[in-house]
mmCIF file of N, CA and C in Angstrom:
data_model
loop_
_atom_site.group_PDB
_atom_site.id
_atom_site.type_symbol
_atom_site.label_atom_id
_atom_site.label_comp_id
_atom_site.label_asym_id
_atom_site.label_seq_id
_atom_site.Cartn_x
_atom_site.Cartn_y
_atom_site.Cartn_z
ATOM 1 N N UNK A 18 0.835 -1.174 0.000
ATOM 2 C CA UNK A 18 0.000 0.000 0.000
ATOM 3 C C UNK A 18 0.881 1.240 0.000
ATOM 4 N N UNK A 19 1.310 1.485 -0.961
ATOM 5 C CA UNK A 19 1.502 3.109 -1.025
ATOM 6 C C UNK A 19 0.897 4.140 -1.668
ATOM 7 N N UNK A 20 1.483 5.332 -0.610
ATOM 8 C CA UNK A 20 0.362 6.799 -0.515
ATOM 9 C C UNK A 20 1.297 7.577 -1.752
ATOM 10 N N UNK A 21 0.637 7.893 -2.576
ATOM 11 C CA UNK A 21 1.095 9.125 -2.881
ATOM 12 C C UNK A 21 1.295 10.509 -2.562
ATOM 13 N N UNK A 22 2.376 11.488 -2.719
ATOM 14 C CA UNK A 22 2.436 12.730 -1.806
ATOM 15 C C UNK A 22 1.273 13.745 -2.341
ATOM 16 N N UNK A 23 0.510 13.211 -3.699
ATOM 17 C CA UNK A 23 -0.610 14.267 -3.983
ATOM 18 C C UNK A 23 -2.114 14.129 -3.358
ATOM 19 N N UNK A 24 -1.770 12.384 -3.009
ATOM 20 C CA UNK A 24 -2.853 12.137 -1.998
ATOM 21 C C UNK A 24 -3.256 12.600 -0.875
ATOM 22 N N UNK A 25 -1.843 12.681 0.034
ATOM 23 C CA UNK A 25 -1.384 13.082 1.026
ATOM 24 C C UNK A 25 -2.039 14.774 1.210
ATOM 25 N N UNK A 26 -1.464 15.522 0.250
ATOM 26 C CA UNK A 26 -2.001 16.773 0.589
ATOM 27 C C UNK A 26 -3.295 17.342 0.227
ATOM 28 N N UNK A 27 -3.906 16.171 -0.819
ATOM 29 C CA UNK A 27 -5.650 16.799 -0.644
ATOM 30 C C UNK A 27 -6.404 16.269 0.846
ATOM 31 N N UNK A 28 -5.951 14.974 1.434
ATOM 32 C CA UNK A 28 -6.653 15.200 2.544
ATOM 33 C C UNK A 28 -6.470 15.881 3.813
ATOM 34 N N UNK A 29 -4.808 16.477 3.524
ATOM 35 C CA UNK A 29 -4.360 17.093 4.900
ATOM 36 C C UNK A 29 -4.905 18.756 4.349
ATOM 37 N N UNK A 30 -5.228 19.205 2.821
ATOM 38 C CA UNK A 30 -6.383 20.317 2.413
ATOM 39 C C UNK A 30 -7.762 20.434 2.940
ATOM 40 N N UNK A 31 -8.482 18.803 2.877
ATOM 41 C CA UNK A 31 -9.376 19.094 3.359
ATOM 42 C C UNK A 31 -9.935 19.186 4.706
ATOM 43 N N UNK A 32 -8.958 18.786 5.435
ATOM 44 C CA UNK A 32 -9.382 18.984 6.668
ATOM 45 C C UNK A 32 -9.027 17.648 7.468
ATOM 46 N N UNK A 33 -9.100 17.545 8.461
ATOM 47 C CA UNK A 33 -9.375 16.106 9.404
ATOM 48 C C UNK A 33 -10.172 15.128 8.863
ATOM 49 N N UNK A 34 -11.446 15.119 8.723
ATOM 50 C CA UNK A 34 -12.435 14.754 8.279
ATOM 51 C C UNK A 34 -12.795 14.210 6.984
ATOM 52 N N UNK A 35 -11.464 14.929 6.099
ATOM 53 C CA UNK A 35 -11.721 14.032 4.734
ATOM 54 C C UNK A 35 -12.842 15.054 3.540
ATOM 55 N N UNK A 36 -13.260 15.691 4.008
ATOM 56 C CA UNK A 36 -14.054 16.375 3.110
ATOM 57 C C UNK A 36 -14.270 18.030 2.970
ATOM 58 N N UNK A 37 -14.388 18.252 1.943
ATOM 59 C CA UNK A 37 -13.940 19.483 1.540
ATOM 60 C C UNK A 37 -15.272 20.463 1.683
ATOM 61 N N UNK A 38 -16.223 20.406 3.352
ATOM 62 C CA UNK A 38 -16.781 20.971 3.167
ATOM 63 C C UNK A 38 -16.090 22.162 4.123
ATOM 64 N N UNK A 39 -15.918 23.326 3.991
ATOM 65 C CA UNK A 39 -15.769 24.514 5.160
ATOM 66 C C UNK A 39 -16.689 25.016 6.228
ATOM 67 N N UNK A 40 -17.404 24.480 6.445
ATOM 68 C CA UNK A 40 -18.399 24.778 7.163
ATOM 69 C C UNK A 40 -18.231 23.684 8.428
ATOM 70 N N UNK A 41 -17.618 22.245 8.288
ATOM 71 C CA UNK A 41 -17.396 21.573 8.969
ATOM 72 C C UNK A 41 -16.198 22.099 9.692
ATOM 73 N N UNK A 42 -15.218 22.810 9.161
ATOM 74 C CA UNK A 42 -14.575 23.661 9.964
ATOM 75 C C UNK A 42 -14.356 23.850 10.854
ATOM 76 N N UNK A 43 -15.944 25.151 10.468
ATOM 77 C CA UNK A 43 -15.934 26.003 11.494
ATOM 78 C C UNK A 43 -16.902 25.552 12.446
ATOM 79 N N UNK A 44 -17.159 24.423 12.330
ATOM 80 C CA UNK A 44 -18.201 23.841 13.374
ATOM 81 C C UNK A 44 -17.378 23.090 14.395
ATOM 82 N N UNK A 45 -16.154 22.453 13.939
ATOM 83 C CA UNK A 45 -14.883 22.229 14.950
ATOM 84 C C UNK A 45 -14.038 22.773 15.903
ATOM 85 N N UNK A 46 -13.844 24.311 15.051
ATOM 86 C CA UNK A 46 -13.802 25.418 15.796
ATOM 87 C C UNK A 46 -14.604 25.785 16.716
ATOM 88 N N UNK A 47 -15.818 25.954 16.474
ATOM 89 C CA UNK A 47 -17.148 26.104 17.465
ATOM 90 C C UNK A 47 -17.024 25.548 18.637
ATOM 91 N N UNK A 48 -17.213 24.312 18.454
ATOM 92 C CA UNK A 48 -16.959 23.427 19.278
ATOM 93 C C UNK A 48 -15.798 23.286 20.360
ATOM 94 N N UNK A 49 -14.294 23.262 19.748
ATOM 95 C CA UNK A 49 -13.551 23.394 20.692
ATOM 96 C C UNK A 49 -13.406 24.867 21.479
ATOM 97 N N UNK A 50 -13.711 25.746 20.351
ATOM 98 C CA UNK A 50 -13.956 27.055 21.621
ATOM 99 C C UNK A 50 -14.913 27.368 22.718
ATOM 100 N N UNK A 51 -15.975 26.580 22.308
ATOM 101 C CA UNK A 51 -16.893 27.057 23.470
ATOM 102 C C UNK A 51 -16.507 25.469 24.799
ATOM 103 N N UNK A 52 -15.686 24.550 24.331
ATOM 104 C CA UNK A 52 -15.149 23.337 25.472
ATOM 105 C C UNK A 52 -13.687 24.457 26.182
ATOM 106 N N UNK A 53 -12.952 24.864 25.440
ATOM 107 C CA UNK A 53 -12.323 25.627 26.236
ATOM 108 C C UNK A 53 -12.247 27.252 26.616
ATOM 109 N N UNK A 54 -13.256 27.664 26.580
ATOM 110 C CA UNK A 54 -14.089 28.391 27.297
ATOM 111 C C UNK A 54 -14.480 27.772 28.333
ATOM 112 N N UNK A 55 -15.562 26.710 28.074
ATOM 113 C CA UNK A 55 -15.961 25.798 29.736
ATOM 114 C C UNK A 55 -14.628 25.680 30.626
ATOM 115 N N UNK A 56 -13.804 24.822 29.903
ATOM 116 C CA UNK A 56 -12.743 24.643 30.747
ATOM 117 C C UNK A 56 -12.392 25.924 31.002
ATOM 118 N N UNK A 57 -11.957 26.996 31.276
ATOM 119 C CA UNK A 57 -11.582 28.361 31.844
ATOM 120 C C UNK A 57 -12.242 28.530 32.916
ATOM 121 N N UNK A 58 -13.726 28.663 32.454
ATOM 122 C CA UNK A 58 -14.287 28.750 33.798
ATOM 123 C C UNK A 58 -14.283 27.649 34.903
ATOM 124 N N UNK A 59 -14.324 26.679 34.666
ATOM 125 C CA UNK A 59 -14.226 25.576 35.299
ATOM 126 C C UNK A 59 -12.573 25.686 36.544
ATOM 127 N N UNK A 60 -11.947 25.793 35.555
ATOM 128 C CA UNK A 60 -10.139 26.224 36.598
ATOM 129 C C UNK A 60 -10.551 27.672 37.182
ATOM 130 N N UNK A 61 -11.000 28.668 37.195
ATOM 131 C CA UNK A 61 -11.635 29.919 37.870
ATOM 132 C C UNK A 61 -12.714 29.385 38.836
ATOM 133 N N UNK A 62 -12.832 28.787 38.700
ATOM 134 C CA UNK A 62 -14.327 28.378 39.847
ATOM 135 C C UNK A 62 -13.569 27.369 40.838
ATOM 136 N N UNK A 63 -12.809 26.463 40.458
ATOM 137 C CA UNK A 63 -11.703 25.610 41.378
ATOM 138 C C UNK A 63 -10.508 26.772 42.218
ATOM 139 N N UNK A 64 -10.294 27.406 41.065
ATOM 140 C CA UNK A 64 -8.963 28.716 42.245
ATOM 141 C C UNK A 64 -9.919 28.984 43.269
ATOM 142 N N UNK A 65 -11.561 29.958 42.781
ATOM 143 C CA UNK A 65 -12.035 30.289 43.774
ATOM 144 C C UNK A 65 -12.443 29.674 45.452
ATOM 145 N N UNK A 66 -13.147 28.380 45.062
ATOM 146 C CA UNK A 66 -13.161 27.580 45.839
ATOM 147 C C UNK A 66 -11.607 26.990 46.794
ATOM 148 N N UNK A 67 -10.678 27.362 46.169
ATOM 149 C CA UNK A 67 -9.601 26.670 47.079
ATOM 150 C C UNK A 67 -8.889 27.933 47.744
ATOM 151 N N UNK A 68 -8.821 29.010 47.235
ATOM 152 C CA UNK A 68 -8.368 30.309 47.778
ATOM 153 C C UNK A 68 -9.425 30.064 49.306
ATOM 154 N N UNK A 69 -11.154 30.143 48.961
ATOM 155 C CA UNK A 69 -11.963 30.352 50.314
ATOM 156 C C UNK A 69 -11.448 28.609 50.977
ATOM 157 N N UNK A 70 -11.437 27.768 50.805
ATOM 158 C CA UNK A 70 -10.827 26.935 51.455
ATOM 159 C C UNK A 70 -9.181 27.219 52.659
ATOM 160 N N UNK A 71 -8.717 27.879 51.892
ATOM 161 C CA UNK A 71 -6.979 28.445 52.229
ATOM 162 C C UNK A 71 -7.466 29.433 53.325
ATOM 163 N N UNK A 72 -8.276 30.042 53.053
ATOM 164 C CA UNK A 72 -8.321 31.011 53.729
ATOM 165 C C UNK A 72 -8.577 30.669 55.252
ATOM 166 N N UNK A 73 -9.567 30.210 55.472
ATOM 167 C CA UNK A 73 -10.580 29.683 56.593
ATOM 168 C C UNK A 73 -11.184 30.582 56.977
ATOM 169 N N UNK A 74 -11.657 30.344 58.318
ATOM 170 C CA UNK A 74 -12.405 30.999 59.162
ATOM 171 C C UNK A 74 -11.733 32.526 59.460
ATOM 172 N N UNK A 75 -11.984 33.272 60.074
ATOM 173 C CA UNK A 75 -12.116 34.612 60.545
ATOM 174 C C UNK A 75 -11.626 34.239 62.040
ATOM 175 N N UNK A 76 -10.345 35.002 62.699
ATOM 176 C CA UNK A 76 -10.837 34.742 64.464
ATOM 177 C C UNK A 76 -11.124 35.625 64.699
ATOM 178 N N UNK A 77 -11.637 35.105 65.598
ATOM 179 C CA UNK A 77 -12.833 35.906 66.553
ATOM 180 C C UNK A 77 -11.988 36.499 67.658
ATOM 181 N N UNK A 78 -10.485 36.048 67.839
ATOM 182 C CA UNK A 78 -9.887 36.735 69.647
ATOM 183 C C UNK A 78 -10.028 37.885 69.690
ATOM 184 N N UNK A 79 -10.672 38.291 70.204
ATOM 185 C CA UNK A 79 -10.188 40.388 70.460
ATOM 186 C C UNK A 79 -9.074 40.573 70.456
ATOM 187 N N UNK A 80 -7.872 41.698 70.079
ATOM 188 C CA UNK A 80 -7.110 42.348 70.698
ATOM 189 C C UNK A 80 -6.795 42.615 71.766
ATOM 190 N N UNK A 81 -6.029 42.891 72.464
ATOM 191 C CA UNK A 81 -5.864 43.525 73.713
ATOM 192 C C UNK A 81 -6.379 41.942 74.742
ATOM 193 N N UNK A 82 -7.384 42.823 75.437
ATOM 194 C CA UNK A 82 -8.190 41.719 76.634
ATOM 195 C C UNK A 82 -8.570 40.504 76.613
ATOM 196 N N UNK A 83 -8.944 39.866 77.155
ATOM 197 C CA UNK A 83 -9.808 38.980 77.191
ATOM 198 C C UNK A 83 -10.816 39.120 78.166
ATOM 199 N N UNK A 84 -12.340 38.704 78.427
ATOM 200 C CA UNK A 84 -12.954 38.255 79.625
ATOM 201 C C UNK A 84 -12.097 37.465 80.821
ATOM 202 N N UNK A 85 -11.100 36.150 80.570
ATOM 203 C CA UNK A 85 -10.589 35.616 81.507
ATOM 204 C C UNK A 85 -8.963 36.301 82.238
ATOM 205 N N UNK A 86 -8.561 37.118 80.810
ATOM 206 C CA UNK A 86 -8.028 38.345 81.683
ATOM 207 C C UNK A 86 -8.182 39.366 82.354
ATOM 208 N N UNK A 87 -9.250 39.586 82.511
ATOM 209 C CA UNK A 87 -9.716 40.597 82.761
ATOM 210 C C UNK A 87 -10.054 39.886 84.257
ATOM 211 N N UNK A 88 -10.997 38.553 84.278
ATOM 212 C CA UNK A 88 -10.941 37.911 86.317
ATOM 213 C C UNK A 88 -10.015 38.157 86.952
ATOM 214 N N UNK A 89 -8.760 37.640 85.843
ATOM 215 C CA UNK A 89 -7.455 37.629 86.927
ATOM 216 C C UNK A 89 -7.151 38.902 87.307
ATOM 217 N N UNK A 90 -7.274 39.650 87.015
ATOM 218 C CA UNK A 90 -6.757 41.007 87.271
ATOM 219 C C UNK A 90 -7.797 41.056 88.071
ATOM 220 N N UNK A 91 -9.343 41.395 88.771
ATOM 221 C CA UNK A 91 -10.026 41.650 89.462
ATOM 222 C C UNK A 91 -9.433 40.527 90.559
ATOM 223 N N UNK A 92 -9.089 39.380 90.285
ATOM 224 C CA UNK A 92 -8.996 38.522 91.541
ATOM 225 C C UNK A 92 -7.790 38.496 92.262
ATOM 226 N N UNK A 93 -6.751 39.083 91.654
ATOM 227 C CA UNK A 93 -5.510 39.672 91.822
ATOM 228 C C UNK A 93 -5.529 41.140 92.969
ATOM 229 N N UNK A 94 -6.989 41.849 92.618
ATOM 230 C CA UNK A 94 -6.762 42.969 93.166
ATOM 231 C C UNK A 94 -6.468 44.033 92.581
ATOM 232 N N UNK A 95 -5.945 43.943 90.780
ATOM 233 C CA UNK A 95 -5.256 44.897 90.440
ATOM 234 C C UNK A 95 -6.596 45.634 90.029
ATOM 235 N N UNK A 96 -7.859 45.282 89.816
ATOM 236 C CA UNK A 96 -8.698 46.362 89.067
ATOM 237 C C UNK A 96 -10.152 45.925 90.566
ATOM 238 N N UNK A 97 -10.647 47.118 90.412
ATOM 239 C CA UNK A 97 -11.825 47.814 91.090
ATOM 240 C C UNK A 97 -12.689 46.898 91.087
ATOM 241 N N UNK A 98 -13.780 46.856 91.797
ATOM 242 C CA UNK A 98 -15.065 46.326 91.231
ATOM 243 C C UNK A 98 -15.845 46.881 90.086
ATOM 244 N N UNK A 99 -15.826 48.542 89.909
ATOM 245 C CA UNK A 99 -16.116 48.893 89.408
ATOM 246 C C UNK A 99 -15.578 49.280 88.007
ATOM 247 N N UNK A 100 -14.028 49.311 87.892
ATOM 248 C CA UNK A 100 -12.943 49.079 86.752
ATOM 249 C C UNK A 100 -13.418 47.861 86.209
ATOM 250 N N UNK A 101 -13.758 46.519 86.841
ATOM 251 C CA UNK A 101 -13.725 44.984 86.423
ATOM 252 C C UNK A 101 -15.480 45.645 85.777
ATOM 253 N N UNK A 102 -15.896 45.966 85.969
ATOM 254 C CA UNK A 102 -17.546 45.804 85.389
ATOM 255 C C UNK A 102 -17.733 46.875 83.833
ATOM 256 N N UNK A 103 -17.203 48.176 84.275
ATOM 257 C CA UNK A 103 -16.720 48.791 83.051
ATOM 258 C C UNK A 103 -16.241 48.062 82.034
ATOM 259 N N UNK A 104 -14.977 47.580 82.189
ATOM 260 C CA UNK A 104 -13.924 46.805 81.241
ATOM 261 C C UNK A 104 -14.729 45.523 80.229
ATOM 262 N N UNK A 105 -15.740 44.784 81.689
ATOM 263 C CA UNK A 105 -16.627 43.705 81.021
ATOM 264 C C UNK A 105 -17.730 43.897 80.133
ATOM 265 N N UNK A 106 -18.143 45.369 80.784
ATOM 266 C CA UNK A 106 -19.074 45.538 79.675
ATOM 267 C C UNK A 106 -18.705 46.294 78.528
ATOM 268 N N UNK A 107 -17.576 47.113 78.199
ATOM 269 C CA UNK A 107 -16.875 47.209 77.183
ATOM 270 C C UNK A 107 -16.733 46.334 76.136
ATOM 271 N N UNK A 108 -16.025 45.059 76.584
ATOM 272 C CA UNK A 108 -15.472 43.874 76.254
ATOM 273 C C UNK A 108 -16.743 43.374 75.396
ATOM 274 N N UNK A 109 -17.530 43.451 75.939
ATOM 275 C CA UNK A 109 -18.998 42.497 75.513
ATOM 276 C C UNK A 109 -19.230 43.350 74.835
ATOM 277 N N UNK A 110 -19.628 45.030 74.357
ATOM 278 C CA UNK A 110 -20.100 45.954 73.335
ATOM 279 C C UNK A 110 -18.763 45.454 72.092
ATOM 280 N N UNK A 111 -17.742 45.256 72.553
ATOM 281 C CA UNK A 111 -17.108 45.613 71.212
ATOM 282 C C UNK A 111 -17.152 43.571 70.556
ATOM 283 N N UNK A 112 -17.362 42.646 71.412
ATOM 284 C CA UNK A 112 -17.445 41.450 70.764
ATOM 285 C C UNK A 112 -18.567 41.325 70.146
ATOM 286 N N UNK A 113 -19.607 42.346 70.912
ATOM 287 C CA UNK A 113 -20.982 42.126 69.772
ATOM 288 C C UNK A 113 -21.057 42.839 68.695
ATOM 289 N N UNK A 114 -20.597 43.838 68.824
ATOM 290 C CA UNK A 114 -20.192 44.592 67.408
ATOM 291 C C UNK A 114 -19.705 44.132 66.064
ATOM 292 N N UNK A 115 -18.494 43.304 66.642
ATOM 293 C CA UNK A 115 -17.469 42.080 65.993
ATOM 294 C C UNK A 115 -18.535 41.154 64.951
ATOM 295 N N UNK A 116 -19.613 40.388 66.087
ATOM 296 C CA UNK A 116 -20.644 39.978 65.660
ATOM 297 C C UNK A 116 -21.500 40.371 64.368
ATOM 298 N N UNK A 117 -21.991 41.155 64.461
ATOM 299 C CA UNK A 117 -22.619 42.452 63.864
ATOM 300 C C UNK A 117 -22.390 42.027 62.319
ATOM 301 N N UNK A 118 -21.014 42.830 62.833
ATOM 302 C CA UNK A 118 -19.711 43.299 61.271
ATOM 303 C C UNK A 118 -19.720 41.867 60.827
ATOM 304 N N UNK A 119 -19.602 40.761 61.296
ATOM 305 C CA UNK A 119 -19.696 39.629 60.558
ATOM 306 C C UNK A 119 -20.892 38.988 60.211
ATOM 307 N N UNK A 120 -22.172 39.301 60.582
ATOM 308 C CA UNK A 120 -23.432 39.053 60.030
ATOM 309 C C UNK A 120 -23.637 39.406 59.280
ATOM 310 N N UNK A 121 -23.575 41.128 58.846
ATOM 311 C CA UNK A 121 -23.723 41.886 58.088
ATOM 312 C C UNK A 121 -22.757 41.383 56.973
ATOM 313 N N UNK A 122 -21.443 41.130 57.077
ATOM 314 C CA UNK A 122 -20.867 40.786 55.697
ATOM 315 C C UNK A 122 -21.480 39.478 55.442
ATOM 316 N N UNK A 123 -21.796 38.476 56.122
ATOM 317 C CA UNK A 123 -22.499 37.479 55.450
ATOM 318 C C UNK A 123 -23.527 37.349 55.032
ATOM 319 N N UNK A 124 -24.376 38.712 54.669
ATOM 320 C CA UNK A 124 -25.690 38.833 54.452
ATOM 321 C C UNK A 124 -25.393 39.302 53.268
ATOM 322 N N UNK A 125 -24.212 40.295 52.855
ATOM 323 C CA UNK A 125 -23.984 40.784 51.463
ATOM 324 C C UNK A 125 -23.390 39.516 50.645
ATOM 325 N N UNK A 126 -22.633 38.613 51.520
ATOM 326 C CA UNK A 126 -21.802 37.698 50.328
ATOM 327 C C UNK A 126 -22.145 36.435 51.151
ATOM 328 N N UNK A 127 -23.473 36.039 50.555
ATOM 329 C CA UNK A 127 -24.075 34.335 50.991
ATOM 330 C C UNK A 127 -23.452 33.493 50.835
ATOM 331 N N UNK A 128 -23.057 32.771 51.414
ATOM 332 C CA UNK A 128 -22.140 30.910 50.688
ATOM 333 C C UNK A 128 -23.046 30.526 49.338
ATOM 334 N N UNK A 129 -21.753 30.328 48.574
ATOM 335 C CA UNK A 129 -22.667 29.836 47.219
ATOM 336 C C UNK A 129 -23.018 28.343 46.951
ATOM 337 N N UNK A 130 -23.953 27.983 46.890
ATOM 338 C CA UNK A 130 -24.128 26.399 47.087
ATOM 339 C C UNK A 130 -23.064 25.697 46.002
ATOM 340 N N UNK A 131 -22.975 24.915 45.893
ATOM 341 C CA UNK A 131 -22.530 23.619 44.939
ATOM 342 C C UNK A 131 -21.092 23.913 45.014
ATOM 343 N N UNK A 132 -20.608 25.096 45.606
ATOM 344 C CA UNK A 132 -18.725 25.270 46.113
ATOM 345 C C UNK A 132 -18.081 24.759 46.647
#
């Protein structure tokens, strides 16, 4: 079985397919552009998901104080009764606040299902 080289280049003319229509083409084209298109989004939707994975949770520690620092120091002596009740209820306005600020952003940006 041998090919001739004029054989050779009418079917590597007409295409993959063997036939000299152009329209089959561009329907190949079609096709693989709108599969890698999918695939694009598909690797963009995996970064996204693994970036919020990487990330995790949010902490929650306050700065500065704590509530259980704040006993020791009253049980120590170093703060007032009335310093220790200030401080606690401080403590508690600014953790609910904390609260708040994180409800509120999870009300603008919902978990997206199927992520």
């Amino acid at each position: 079985m041998s090919c001739r080289t004029s054989d050779m280049m009418g079917i590597l003319a007409a295409g993959t397919n063997g036939t000299d229509n152009p329209s089959n083409d561009y329907l190949w084209i079609f096709v693989w552009s709108i599969a890698l298109v999918a695939m694009v989004a598909l690797l963009y939707l995996a970064i996204i998901r693994l970036r919020r994975w990487m990330s995790g949770p949010e902490d929650l520690t306050p700065e500065g104080f704590t509530l259980s620092d704040l006993r020791k120091l009253h049980d120590k002596g170093q703060l007032t009764d009335q310093e220790y009740e200030r401080a606690k209820s401080q403590l508690v306005q600014q953790s609910q606040a904390a609260i708040n600020r994180m409800a509120a952003t999870d009300k603008k940006n919902p978990p997206r299902e199927g992520l």
